Every structure is written in structure tokens, then in C-alpha cells.
Tab-separated table of C-alpha atoms in Angstrom:
chain	number	residue	atom	x	y	z
A	1	MET	CA	25.684	28.644	1.955
A	2	THR	CA	25.977	25.015	3.053
A	3	ALA	CA	23.926	23.408	5.801
A	4	ILE	CA	27.130	23.071	7.842
A	5	THR	CA	27.868	26.797	7.477
A	6	MET	CA	24.341	27.635	8.580
A	7	HIS	CA	24.808	25.361	11.558
A	8	PHE	CA	27.985	27.230	12.556
A	9	LEU	CA	26.246	30.587	12.196
A	10	PHE	CA	23.396	29.399	14.373
A	11	ARG	CA	25.872	28.400	17.057
A	12	LEU	CA	27.691	31.722	16.765
A	13	ILE	CA	24.446	33.593	17.312
A	14	LEU	CA	23.863	31.581	20.466
A	15	CYS	CA	27.376	32.400	21.600
A	16	SER	CA	27.032	36.116	20.946
A	17	ILE	CA	23.764	36.242	22.873
A	18	SER	CA	25.351	34.543	25.891
A	19	GLY	CA	28.540	36.586	25.682
A	20	LEU	CA	30.717	33.590	24.754
A	21	PHE	CA	31.876	34.681	21.320
A	22	PHE	CA	34.635	32.097	21.116
A	23	ILE	CA	34.678	30.919	17.504
A	24	PRO	CA	37.640	28.500	17.547
A	25	PHE	CA	36.277	26.691	20.581
A	26	LEU	CA	32.807	26.349	19.069
A	27	ILE	CA	34.015	25.009	15.731
A	28	ALA	CA	36.283	22.553	17.501
A	29	GLN	CA	33.366	21.296	19.587
A	30	THR	CA	30.944	20.749	16.683
A	31	PRO	CA	30.823	17.073	15.617
A	32	GLN	CA	32.604	16.280	12.395
A	33	PRO	CA	30.256	15.544	9.472
A	34	VAL	CA	30.005	11.876	8.480
A	35	PRO	CA	29.550	11.723	4.664
A	36	PRO	CA	27.660	11.372	2.473
A	37	LEU	CA	25.768	14.550	3.361
A	38	PRO	CA	22.523	16.101	2.105
A	39	SER	CA	22.388	19.504	0.467
A	40	GLU	CA	20.362	22.276	2.105
A	41	ASP	CA	17.679	21.703	-0.538
A	42	GLN	CA	17.514	17.987	0.275
A	43	VAL	CA	17.092	18.758	3.985
A	44	ALA	CA	14.338	21.294	3.231
A	45	TRP	CA	12.633	18.766	0.937
A	46	GLN	CA	12.631	16.065	3.618
A	47	LYS	CA	11.181	18.492	6.151
A	48	MET	CA	8.106	18.733	3.905
A	49	GLU	CA	7.462	15.081	4.875
A	50	ALA	CA	4.249	14.588	2.868
A	51	TYR	CA	2.911	16.024	-0.381
A	52	ALA	CA	0.458	15.162	-3.140
A	53	PHE	CA	0.566	13.648	-6.606
A	54	ILE	CA	-2.093	14.506	-9.207
A	55	HIS	CA	-2.687	12.174	-12.175
A	56	PHE	CA	-4.903	13.842	-14.755
A	57	GLY	CA	-5.140	13.751	-18.557
A	58	PRO	CA	-6.788	11.890	-21.453
A	59	ASN	CA	-6.527	8.661	-19.422
A	60	THR	CA	-9.052	10.217	-17.030
A	61	PHE	CA	-11.608	10.431	-19.829
A	62	GLY	CA	-10.698	7.156	-21.544
A	63	ASP	CA	-10.789	5.050	-18.346
A	64	ARG	CA	-7.148	4.038	-18.861
A	65	GLU	CA	-4.083	3.757	-16.698
A	66	TRP	CA	-1.457	4.026	-19.432
A	67	GLY	CA	-2.560	5.942	-22.499
A	68	TYR	CA	-1.372	4.554	-25.802
A	69	GLY	CA	-0.863	8.013	-27.264
A	70	ASP	CA	-3.792	7.695	-29.673
A	71	ALA	CA	-6.568	9.449	-27.716
A	72	PRO	CA	-7.660	12.615	-29.567
A	73	ALA	CA	-6.807	15.919	-27.901
A	74	ALA	CA	-10.528	16.714	-27.964
A	75	SER	CA	-11.125	13.914	-25.423
A	76	PHE	CA	-9.658	16.107	-22.678
A	77	ASN	CA	-12.625	18.137	-21.447
A	78	PRO	CA	-13.006	18.712	-17.676
A	79	THR	CA	-16.324	20.457	-17.130
A	80	HIS	CA	-15.670	21.940	-13.674
A	81	LEU	CA	-11.897	22.049	-13.231
A	82	ASP	CA	-11.120	23.434	-9.770
A	83	THR	CA	-7.421	23.426	-8.887
A	84	ARG	CA	-8.213	25.490	-5.800
A	85	GLN	CA	-10.260	22.572	-4.525
A	86	TRP	CA	-7.192	20.382	-5.074
A	87	ALA	CA	-4.988	22.794	-3.145
A	88	LYS	CA	-7.458	23.273	-0.293
A	89	THR	CA	-7.888	19.502	0.031
A	90	CYS	CA	-4.133	18.929	0.138
A	91	LYS	CA	-3.580	21.683	2.686
A	92	ALA	CA	-6.339	20.308	4.928
A	93	ALA	CA	-4.697	16.871	4.650
A	94	GLY	CA	-1.374	18.251	5.893
A	95	LEU	CA	0.312	17.898	2.504
A	96	LYS	CA	2.925	20.546	1.737
A	97	GLY	CA	2.946	20.521	-2.060
A	98	ILE	CA	1.500	19.083	-5.280
A	99	ILE	CA	3.284	17.319	-8.138
A	100	ILE	CA	1.203	17.145	-11.319
A	101	THR	CA	1.515	14.940	-14.400
A	102	ALA	CA	2.157	17.774	-16.866
A	103	ASN	CA	2.226	14.957	-19.380
A	104	HIS	CA	2.102	11.212	-18.873
A	105	HIS	CA	3.360	8.454	-21.191
A	106	ASP	CA	0.630	9.298	-23.713
A	107	GLY	CA	2.415	12.581	-24.436
A	108	PHE	CA	-0.624	14.873	-23.978
A	109	CYS	CA	0.422	18.196	-22.426
A	110	LEU	CA	-1.708	19.956	-19.805
A	111	TRP	CA	-0.227	23.322	-20.802
A	112	PRO	CA	-0.306	25.090	-24.205
A	113	THR	CA	3.200	24.074	-25.238
A	114	ARG	CA	4.713	25.598	-28.381
A	115	TYR	CA	6.225	22.273	-29.422
A	116	THR	CA	3.271	19.993	-30.160
A	117	ASP	CA	-0.380	20.236	-31.085
A	118	TYR	CA	-1.118	17.360	-28.730
A	119	CYS	CA	-2.029	19.615	-25.798
A	120	VAL	CA	-4.831	21.572	-24.135
A	121	ARG	CA	-4.731	24.182	-26.898
A	122	ASN	CA	-6.522	21.706	-29.172
A	123	SER	CA	-9.050	20.522	-26.613
A	124	PRO	CA	-12.494	21.918	-25.668
A	125	PHE	CA	-11.126	22.853	-22.219
A	126	ARG	CA	-11.558	26.617	-21.722
A	127	ASP	CA	-12.291	26.819	-25.485
A	128	GLY	CA	-8.694	25.985	-26.218
A	129	GLN	CA	-7.400	28.809	-24.013
A	130	GLY	CA	-6.789	26.747	-20.891
A	131	ASP	CA	-3.606	25.992	-18.975
A	132	VAL	CA	-3.978	23.465	-16.156
A	133	ILE	CA	-0.405	24.035	-14.949
A	134	ALA	CA	-0.938	27.803	-14.657
A	135	GLU	CA	-4.184	27.324	-12.738
A	136	LEU	CA	-2.538	24.898	-10.344
A	137	ALA	CA	0.456	27.188	-9.825
A	138	ALA	CA	-1.898	30.023	-8.848
A	139	ALA	CA	-3.861	27.747	-6.490
A	140	CYS	CA	-0.686	26.527	-4.809
A	141	ARG	CA	0.499	30.089	-4.251
A	142	GLU	CA	-2.853	31.018	-2.700
A	143	GLU	CA	-2.731	28.087	-0.272
A	144	GLY	CA	0.977	28.320	0.530
A	145	LEU	CA	1.846	25.012	-1.150
A	146	LYS	CA	4.871	24.137	-3.262
A	147	MET	CA	4.457	22.836	-6.790
A	148	GLY	CA	6.286	20.041	-8.587
A	149	ILE	CA	6.306	18.767	-12.171
A	150	TYR	CA	6.085	15.259	-13.659
A	151	LEU	CA	7.270	15.251	-17.276
A	152	SER	CA	7.354	11.716	-18.654
A	153	PRO	CA	10.564	10.913	-20.547
A	154	TRP	CA	8.595	8.317	-22.522
A	155	ASP	CA	6.189	9.742	-25.112
A	156	ARG	CA	3.990	7.160	-26.859
A	157	HIS	CA	2.449	9.785	-29.153
A	158	GLN	CA	5.371	11.436	-30.940
A	159	ALA	CA	6.522	9.899	-34.202
A	160	PHE	CA	10.142	10.896	-33.503
A	161	TYR	CA	10.384	9.209	-30.091
A	162	GLY	CA	13.559	7.107	-30.092
A	163	THR	CA	15.447	9.487	-32.392
A	164	PRO	CA	18.144	11.986	-31.302
A	165	PHE	CA	15.773	14.876	-32.066
A	166	TYR	CA	13.371	13.743	-29.338
A	167	LEU	CA	15.749	14.805	-26.576
A	168	ASP	CA	15.809	18.388	-27.878
A	169	TYR	CA	12.012	18.311	-27.959
A	170	TYR	CA	11.841	16.972	-24.418
A	171	LEU	CA	14.259	19.565	-23.048
A	172	ALA	CA	12.389	22.384	-24.803
A	173	GLN	CA	9.198	21.331	-23.011
A	174	MET	CA	11.105	20.991	-19.733
A	175	LYS	CA	12.342	24.559	-20.120
A	176	GLU	CA	8.782	25.806	-20.651
A	177	LEU	CA	7.614	24.169	-17.438
A	178	LEU	CA	10.596	25.356	-15.422
A	179	THR	CA	10.481	28.977	-16.547
A	180	GLN	CA	6.786	29.890	-16.812
A	181	TYR	CA	5.156	28.768	-13.562
A	182	GLY	CA	7.267	29.958	-10.654
A	183	GLU	CA	9.341	27.932	-8.238
A	184	ILE	CA	9.324	24.151	-8.684
A	185	PHE	CA	10.245	22.056	-5.649
A	186	GLU	CA	10.583	18.673	-7.413
A	187	VAL	CA	10.916	17.332	-10.956
A	188	TRP	CA	9.655	13.750	-11.279
A	189	LEU	CA	11.359	11.572	-13.909
A	190	ASP	CA	9.444	8.320	-14.377
A	191	GLY	CA	11.395	5.094	-14.820
A	192	ALA	CA	8.946	3.626	-17.369
A	193	ASN	CA	10.726	4.109	-20.673
A	194	GLY	CA	10.313	2.611	-24.128
A	195	GLY	CA	7.815	0.037	-25.428
A	196	ASP	CA	4.724	-0.141	-27.565
A	197	GLY	CA	2.865	2.995	-28.545
A	198	TRP	CA	1.051	4.999	-31.205
A	199	TYR	CA	4.127	7.004	-32.309
A	200	GLY	CA	2.262	9.175	-34.773
A	201	GLY	CA	0.260	6.236	-36.075
A	202	ALA	CA	3.161	3.786	-36.282
A	203	LYS	CA	1.801	1.200	-33.880
A	204	GLU	CA	5.010	-0.477	-32.871
A	205	LYS	CA	7.554	-0.984	-30.108
A	206	ARG	CA	10.393	1.470	-29.712
A	207	LYS	CA	13.346	0.137	-27.760
A	208	ILE	CA	15.795	2.580	-26.201
A	209	ASP	CA	18.800	2.261	-23.884
A	210	ARG	CA	17.402	3.584	-20.622
A	211	ARG	CA	20.842	4.383	-19.288
A	212	CYS	CA	22.113	6.373	-22.277
A	213	TYR	CA	19.337	7.454	-24.650
A	214	TYR	CA	17.966	10.384	-22.642
A	215	ASP	CA	21.376	11.855	-21.745
A	216	PHE	CA	20.296	12.304	-18.130
A	217	PRO	CA	23.296	14.495	-17.237
A	218	ARG	CA	21.999	16.992	-19.808
A	219	ILE	CA	18.464	16.787	-18.368
A	220	HIS	CA	19.819	17.332	-14.858
A	221	GLU	CA	21.893	20.305	-16.031
A	222	THR	CA	18.797	21.864	-17.632
A	223	ILE	CA	16.775	21.455	-14.433
A	224	ARG	CA	19.539	22.935	-12.299
A	225	ARG	CA	19.974	25.876	-14.673
A	226	TYR	CA	16.337	26.966	-14.457
A	227	GLN	CA	15.305	25.584	-11.044
A	228	PRO	CA	18.514	25.228	-8.994
A	229	HIS	CA	16.640	24.312	-5.804
A	230	ALA	CA	14.416	21.630	-7.331
A	231	ILE	CA	14.875	18.052	-6.151
A	232	ILE	CA	15.291	15.634	-9.068
A	233	PHE	CA	13.473	12.318	-8.623
A	234	SER	CA	14.231	9.049	-10.392
A	235	ASP	CA	15.250	5.519	-9.438
A	236	ALA	CA	18.763	6.947	-9.135
A	237	GLY	CA	17.945	10.466	-7.973
A	238	PRO	CA	20.175	12.416	-7.857
A	239	GLY	CA	17.932	14.451	-5.543
A	240	CYS	CA	15.708	11.671	-4.199
A	241	ARG	CA	15.015	8.076	-5.194
A	242	TRP	CA	12.024	5.858	-5.832
A	243	VAL	CA	11.479	3.552	-2.866
A	244	GLY	CA	11.219	0.445	-5.039
A	245	ASN	CA	7.459	-0.090	-4.779
A	246	GLU	CA	4.242	1.820	-5.427
A	247	LEU	CA	2.715	0.751	-2.119
A	248	GLY	CA	3.734	3.813	-0.107
A	249	PHE	CA	6.239	2.429	2.383
A	250	ALA	CA	9.966	1.960	2.954
A	251	ASN	CA	11.770	-0.723	4.923
A	252	ALA	CA	12.313	-0.150	8.622
A	253	THR	CA	16.031	-0.179	7.836
A	254	ASN	CA	16.393	2.712	5.427
A	255	TRP	CA	19.615	4.493	4.534
A	256	SER	CA	19.545	7.784	2.653
A	257	PHE	CA	22.521	6.626	0.577
A	258	LEU	CA	23.060	5.046	-2.834
A	259	ARG	CA	26.115	3.803	-4.705
A	260	LEU	CA	25.151	6.268	-7.373
A	261	ASN	CA	27.296	4.901	-10.193
A	262	GLU	CA	25.426	1.572	-9.963
A	263	VAL	CA	21.821	2.804	-10.023
A	264	TYR	CA	20.061	4.191	-13.092
A	265	PRO	CA	16.483	5.059	-14.197
A	266	GLY	CA	14.679	1.754	-14.665
A	267	TYR	CA	16.904	0.016	-12.075
A	268	ASP	CA	15.450	-3.443	-11.474
A	269	LYS	CA	16.827	-4.257	-8.002
A	270	HIS	CA	13.830	-2.813	-6.237
A	271	GLU	CA	14.597	-4.370	-2.861
A	272	GLU	CA	17.788	-2.303	-2.689
A	273	LEU	CA	15.864	0.910	-3.267
A	274	GLN	CA	13.580	0.105	-0.318
A	275	GLU	CA	16.435	0.432	2.158
A	276	GLY	CA	19.236	2.160	0.255
A	277	HIS	CA	22.910	1.240	0.371
A	278	ALA	CA	24.520	1.318	3.810
A	279	ASP	CA	27.867	1.882	2.074
A	280	GLY	CA	26.519	4.376	-0.469
A	281	ASP	CA	28.596	7.323	-1.638
A	282	SER	CA	25.757	9.786	-2.381
A	283	TRP	CA	22.834	11.183	-0.375
A	284	VAL	CA	19.664	10.096	-2.210
A	285	ALA	CA	16.835	9.718	0.310
A	286	ALA	CA	13.695	7.722	-0.553
A	287	GLU	CA	10.274	8.953	-1.617
A	288	CYS	CA	7.283	6.621	-1.073
A	289	ASP	CA	4.647	7.040	-3.777
A	290	VAL	CA	1.185	5.493	-3.623
A	291	SER	CA	-2.279	6.220	-4.962
A	292	ILE	CA	-5.213	6.655	-2.627
A	293	ARG	CA	-7.079	4.284	-5.007
A	294	PRO	CA	-5.942	1.092	-6.752
A	295	GLY	CA	-5.321	3.082	-9.947
A	296	TRP	CA	-3.316	6.244	-10.542
A	297	PHE	CA	-5.952	7.745	-12.852
A	298	TYR	CA	-9.622	8.043	-11.964
A	299	HIS	CA	-11.947	5.105	-12.599
A	300	LYS	CA	-15.526	5.328	-11.390
A	301	ASN	CA	-15.581	1.624	-10.532
A	302	GLU	CA	-12.944	2.367	-7.852
A	303	ASP	CA	-15.130	4.821	-5.922
A	304	ASP	CA	-15.642	2.130	-3.275
A	305	SER	CA	-11.957	1.165	-3.185
A	306	VAL	CA	-10.424	4.284	-1.625
A	307	LYS	CA	-7.807	3.497	1.007
A	308	SER	CA	-9.215	3.661	4.514
A	309	VAL	CA	-8.171	6.236	7.087
A	310	ASP	CA	-6.349	3.544	9.069
A	311	HIS	CA	-4.479	2.420	5.945
A	312	LEU	CA	-3.337	5.966	5.197
A	313	VAL	CA	-2.222	6.497	8.797
A	314	ASP	CA	-0.258	3.250	8.648
A	315	LEU	CA	1.482	4.379	5.451
A	316	TYR	CA	2.513	7.664	7.081
A	317	TYR	CA	4.274	5.764	9.859
A	318	ARG	CA	5.962	3.484	7.323
A	319	SER	CA	7.083	6.272	4.983
A	320	VAL	CA	7.812	9.469	6.917
A	321	GLY	CA	8.383	7.266	9.961
A	322	HIS	CA	10.879	5.166	8.001
A	323	ASN	CA	13.156	8.043	6.970
A	324	SER	CA	11.332	8.817	3.701
A	325	THR	CA	8.825	11.281	2.316
A	326	PHE	CA	5.216	10.369	1.515
A	327	LEU	CA	3.785	11.129	-1.953
A	328	LEU	CA	0.020	10.511	-1.980
A	329	ASN	CA	-1.737	10.445	-5.352
A	330	PHE	CA	-5.232	11.773	-6.004
A	331	PRO	CA	-6.821	10.628	-9.295
A	332	VAL	CA	-8.790	13.707	-10.349
A	333	THR	CA	-12.295	13.040	-11.709
A	334	PRO	CA	-13.407	13.884	-15.280
A	335	GLU	CA	-15.162	16.927	-13.840
A	336	GLY	CA	-11.781	18.196	-12.653
A	337	ARG	CA	-12.051	17.724	-8.882
A	338	ILE	CA	-10.675	15.447	-6.179
A	339	HIS	CA	-13.460	13.008	-5.295
A	340	GLN	CA	-15.153	13.738	-1.952
A	341	THR	CA	-14.335	10.279	-0.546
A	342	ASP	CA	-10.648	10.657	-1.360
A	343	SER	CA	-10.624	14.117	0.213
A	344	ALA	CA	-12.431	13.003	3.371
A	345	HIS	CA	-10.169	10.013	3.979
A	346	ALA	CA	-6.968	12.023	3.459
A	347	VAL	CA	-8.080	14.804	5.809
A	348	GLN	CA	-9.277	12.376	8.477
A	349	ALA	CA	-5.976	10.481	8.306
A	350	PHE	CA	-4.042	13.694	8.901
A	351	GLN	CA	-6.282	14.551	11.846
A	352	GLN	CA	-5.687	11.087	13.301
A	353	ILE	CA	-1.902	11.469	12.963
A	354	GLN	CA	-2.064	14.864	14.659
A	355	LYS	CA	-4.065	13.340	17.490
A	356	GLU	CA	-1.604	10.474	17.973
A	357	LEU	CA	1.491	12.680	17.820
A	358	GLY	CA	0.121	15.881	19.291
A	359	VAL	CA	1.619	16.223	22.775
A	360	ASN	CA	5.202	15.236	23.543
A	361	LEU	CA	5.111	13.596	26.974
A	362	LEU	CA	8.866	14.062	27.345
A	363	ARG	CA	8.630	17.838	27.628
A	364	GLY	CA	9.603	18.779	31.160
A	365	ALA	CA	11.201	15.410	31.882
A	366	LYS	CA	14.562	15.144	33.654
A	367	ILE	CA	17.046	13.933	31.055
A	368	THR	CA	20.368	12.206	31.691
A	369	THR	CA	22.886	10.729	29.267
A	370	SER	CA	25.872	8.434	29.493
A	371	ASN	CA	27.907	10.968	27.494
A	372	SER	CA	27.651	14.502	26.110
A	373	ARG	CA	30.202	16.658	24.336
A	374	GLY	CA	29.364	19.873	26.223
A	375	LYS	CA	26.710	22.400	27.176
A	376	PHE	CA	25.794	23.330	23.605
A	377	PHE	CA	25.121	19.657	22.844
A	378	SER	CA	23.279	18.541	25.973
A	379	ALA	CA	20.350	16.120	25.965
A	380	GLU	CA	17.857	18.903	26.778
A	381	ASN	CA	18.133	19.870	23.108
A	382	VAL	CA	16.135	16.798	22.049
A	383	VAL	CA	12.889	18.175	23.517
A	384	ASP	CA	13.240	21.899	22.756
A	385	GLY	CA	11.370	21.736	19.431
A	386	LYS	CA	14.241	23.417	17.556
A	387	TYR	CA	15.578	21.591	14.532
A	388	ASP	CA	19.167	22.909	14.672
A	389	THR	CA	19.898	22.006	18.293
A	390	TYR	CA	20.850	18.466	19.210
A	391	TRP	CA	22.414	16.140	21.735
A	392	ALA	CA	25.827	14.929	20.603
A	393	THR	CA	28.423	12.631	22.118
A	394	SER	CA	32.188	12.938	22.100
A	395	ASP	CA	33.937	11.999	18.868
A	396	ASP	CA	35.043	8.569	20.052
A	397	ILE	CA	31.663	7.643	21.609
A	398	LYS	CA	29.474	5.624	19.247
A	399	THR	CA	27.292	3.908	21.835
A	400	ALA	CA	25.353	5.866	24.450
A	401	THR	CA	22.146	5.998	26.472
A	402	VAL	CA	19.670	8.826	27.026
A	403	THR	CA	17.174	8.404	29.889
A	404	PHE	CA	13.964	10.364	30.531
A	405	LEU	CA	12.462	10.642	34.032
A	406	LEU	CA	8.893	11.882	33.620
A	407	LYS	CA	7.078	13.976	36.226
A	408	GLY	CA	4.553	11.205	36.702
A	409	LYS	CA	3.515	7.861	35.246
A	410	ARG	CA	2.412	8.202	31.640
A	411	ARG	CA	0.802	5.876	29.107
A	412	ILE	CA	3.020	5.708	25.996
A	413	SER	CA	2.480	3.918	22.665
A	414	ARG	CA	4.344	6.073	20.136
A	415	LEU	CA	7.947	7.253	19.873
A	416	SER	CA	9.575	9.710	17.472
A	417	LEU	CA	13.340	9.957	16.925
A	418	GLN	CA	15.290	12.284	14.657
A	419	GLU	CA	18.957	12.488	13.738
A	420	TYR	CA	20.525	15.806	12.787
A	421	ILE	CA	20.993	14.864	9.144
A	422	PRO	CA	22.895	17.997	7.999
A	423	LEU	CA	25.853	16.268	9.682
A	424	GLY	CA	25.025	12.863	8.158
A	425	GLN	CA	23.003	9.727	8.910
A	426	ARG	CA	24.848	7.716	11.555
A	427	ILE	CA	22.881	5.278	13.677
A	428	ARG	CA	22.910	1.600	12.697
A	429	LEU	CA	21.216	0.027	15.740
A	430	PHE	CA	19.263	1.172	18.809
A	431	ALA	CA	16.899	-0.138	21.477
A	432	VAL	CA	13.999	1.384	23.415
A	433	GLU	CA	13.178	0.394	27.013
A	434	TYR	CA	10.810	1.399	29.790
A	435	HIS	CA	11.037	0.924	33.565
A	436	ASP	CA	8.192	-1.095	35.072
A	437	GLY	CA	8.954	0.053	38.638
A	438	LYS	CA	11.395	-2.778	39.301
A	439	ARG	CA	13.588	-3.178	36.245
A	440	TRP	CA	14.144	-2.054	32.691
A	441	GLN	CA	12.034	-3.870	30.107
A	442	PRO	CA	12.432	-3.868	26.307
A	443	ILE	CA	9.696	-2.306	24.214
A	444	ASN	CA	8.636	-4.519	21.319
A	445	CYS	CA	8.175	-2.097	18.428
A	446	GLY	CA	7.105	-4.793	15.977
A	447	GLU	CA	9.951	-3.972	13.593
A	448	GLU	CA	13.722	-3.805	13.622
A	449	THR	CA	15.222	-0.774	15.371
A	450	THR	CA	18.204	-0.113	13.164
A	451	THR	CA	18.381	3.177	11.248
A	452	ILE	CA	16.827	6.506	12.260
A	453	GLY	CA	17.791	9.192	9.736
A	454	TYR	CA	15.553	12.239	9.327
A	455	LYS	CA	12.727	10.653	11.324
A	456	ARG	CA	11.815	7.299	12.822
A	457	LEU	CA	8.321	6.676	14.191
A	458	LEU	CA	7.672	3.626	16.348
A	459	ARG	CA	4.334	2.127	17.392
A	460	PHE	CA	3.911	-0.407	20.167
A	461	PRO	CA	1.350	-1.704	22.705
A	462	PRO	CA	0.820	0.939	25.421
A	463	VAL	CA	3.145	0.913	28.416
A	464	GLU	CA	2.689	2.881	31.635
A	465	THR	CA	5.923	4.201	33.034
A	466	LYS	CA	7.778	7.075	34.659
A	467	GLN	CA	11.049	6.264	32.906
A	468	LEU	CA	11.988	5.737	29.284
A	469	ARG	CA	15.412	5.215	27.800
A	470	ILE	CA	16.969	4.900	24.370
A	471	ARG	CA	20.197	2.970	23.941
A	472	ILE	CA	22.252	3.704	20.832
A	473	LEU	CA	24.097	0.454	20.165
A	474	ASP	CA	26.007	1.223	16.959
A	475	SER	CA	26.770	4.414	15.048
A	476	ARG	CA	28.944	5.503	12.129
A	477	GLY	CA	30.273	8.412	14.195
A	478	ALA	CA	29.491	10.578	17.188
A	479	ILE	CA	25.756	10.430	17.962
A	480	CYS	CA	23.688	13.483	16.919
A	481	ILE	CA	20.001	13.359	17.950
A	482	ASN	CA	17.963	16.527	17.551
A	483	GLU	CA	14.456	15.416	18.552
A	484	VAL	CA	12.826	12.716	20.683
A	485	GLY	CA	9.111	12.506	21.372
A	486	ALA	CA	6.920	10.082	23.296
A	487	TYR	CA	3.140	10.065	22.834
């Protein structure tokens, strides 16, 4: 069932409840979708907003960032592995899932794969009987979190990397991960591919064609066969895209589109990935990945370099608040736990965000608009807290104003806007203003107010006002706004 079909059904339920079961009228009134459109799974993924990354493996014990593939399997030996501590930390930090490096570029597997000896089966961990992926899957289920998998396409350990046989090997491991551990919400395909490595003792460089060697269509087909709802990540998606940096933020202007035939894993035009393609033909929203420390794997000398609470809060506004998702990495310690400083900062940042965005001051306000397409699409929908209701304008109206008259003067410094993305991303330009008692004044948000998409969060110096208005100045189609919040 498509997102559009679900939208129609939702409207029909409303009609039946109110005794207005008039299907042709309702369908005619619903705004036409403006492609490209997200799938239901892509919408559900973006609603997660923020989730965790876990980097863990031989690099953790060898004080490395990129393993060469030569570390012995016996080097992997967490003494107090506690995946439940990971899950509890992530849940307390408001993160909705965990993606784990099932293997990184060094090729070491955190599960007892049947296809290589370079895995936990030949390590001291749990006397060779351990399975980190299974333990994490159980912890995620207990805490109500989703689980994702990172399986590096590049393997610096295997002697046959770079040969046609390697792809069969890779897909066999992918099948294991996708069929043994329950539902997977995202599969992460790293863009780092080919270069120097151990390769079974042949210390050399292996060059591959990033666009063709892996046969990505075959990889995608395998993922869809075993996990049809999983979002596939890479520079080119097709489910979601890398944002073009590892700093955790997207541009203020950020389209959820790509010209998909132009972008490929290892794409080097990173600035394009930070804001997408305004004329893109495919829905591939951005994911902002960043580590809570300078490195992705744990290094004791970085214990005093954990990102501050204010830094993490800022990244939330510039990722989720810039029409992206936020992927926050925790480098697990050699003991097998998330460090207490990392945990404390992540939880405190979430608490700060909740405090700043806790009470919508627009609830109960009198709302007027310059245009509305009818009672089912009135402006009151933008403050009802329901995702599938929205204010929409007539088909030919691409500029409009919505004005909020508050019950009393309020101090405002944050604004949240959301488009109803199941019908497409539309808005190209908007402005926010407040009334100072005499005239309307612009609010300086400190960044361009162009796209909105799934969510746009704006921060500005506090203003005290009884009236707030949003002017949509340019749109790709009829305006569809499902949520507005002032804080």
C-alpha cells in the first residue's frame, strides 16, 4: 500500500465518521503529488530522525581507525561486552535505532560467519562462542530500538578481494546478516573502496572500478529480497544518501532529490550531496553521520575530546532541522561499553533539545491563511499534532501566508516547520515575521530560509510578540504544511 493510498484511506475514515462519505469529492480535493516521491519506508525512516552508529572491532584493540586487515582474530577480546548498556544509552539519548559495523574495511566479522575464519569464532570472546550481532539484536528488541547493519564492501583481509568470486562471498555474508537477526531498518554501504591492504599477506594495492565492480544492482536486489523494508545507504542511495561530510550537518538548503543516474558510491562532488539536486528525479534524502569523538573507533587519548552538549544540540538542529536524519557514532571501548562521558553528553543533549522544543506556543492560537483548499485542509491542521493532516492551498496557489494570533504575548526563539512529504517536497523559499505591535518585522534566522522538506528547525534571537506569520514565497506546487511549532 502506497503512502498516497494510506492518505486517501485516512481521509475516508474522517469522512465516514462525519457522515460525509463522498469519495469522488475527497479524491478530487486532495492535492496532486509533486514527484519525485518517497516510499512509505523512506517516510518511516525519516520519522526516526536520529539513531546511533557503533564502530567496534579489532581497530578498537589496535588503536587504529582503518585496520589493514592483518590484525590477528585473537586481538578481538572485549572483557565486559554489554550491548544492553549500548541500547539503554541510545534510548535515553532519544535515538531510535543502532547501526553496527558488522565488519569494517579490515574484514573481521563480529558474527560467526560460515564464510571466513576471520571472525569472532576464532577470538577469545565468549571462548569462541560469541556473536556480537545476536547480542545487539536482542538488546535492541528489549529496548524497542531498530537495528541496522554496516557491511563494508571493501575487505582488506581477503586474498580474493578484487576478483569476481569476492562478490559471491560478500553477498553470502550479506544474506547471513539479513536472515538471522530479525528486521533490519538500514543497510550501510560505505563509499571507501579499493586501495592498499593485507589481502591474505599480499601487501599491495587493489584497484577496482567503484561503479561496476560490486554489481550494486545485484547487492540491492539481495537486500530487498531478504529485508524489503530496509533503507539502503550509500553516496547514491537508493534509500538514503551520504550528506557529503562526516561532520554531522546538511546545508540549510537541502532537497531530498538526486539525479540518480549521475551519482554513484564514491561520488566525489560532496558539495552536491550536502544539498541534493533541486531537479533530481529520485527521492534520496540525506543522512548526517558524525562521531561523538574525533575518531570513529575508540582511542583512550580522545577521552577528553568528546563533543560537548552544546555541539551535539547544534548538530541536531543542522541535521534533523535541515531535512536530514542524524547518525551519531559511539566508539565502544575495549571493555565493550559506551564510555560514560559519551553517554552523559548524548543524554544531556537530548534533554536540552526536549527542553527547547517541548511546548508548542502556537497551540490554541487563532490561525488565518491567505488561501486554503477546503475544510479538510485548513490551517488548524498544522497545530493538531497529527502527521497525516495538513494545510494545503488550491492547485494554482504557490505563494501564501499563514498567520498565528496568540492568546497573549510570548517569547519565541525557535520555529519548527514540516511539509507533508508523502505528497512531495515543494517549498523553495519562505520568510518568517513577527509583529512588534506596530508593524511586521522580519526574523533573522541566521541562515537562508529556502527548503523545508520533512522538517526545518530555525533558531533566532528571542522576540516577544502576539503575532507570527510565515510567508511561502515559492513552491513547486500547491503548498502542503502539516506541522508548525513555535517555542
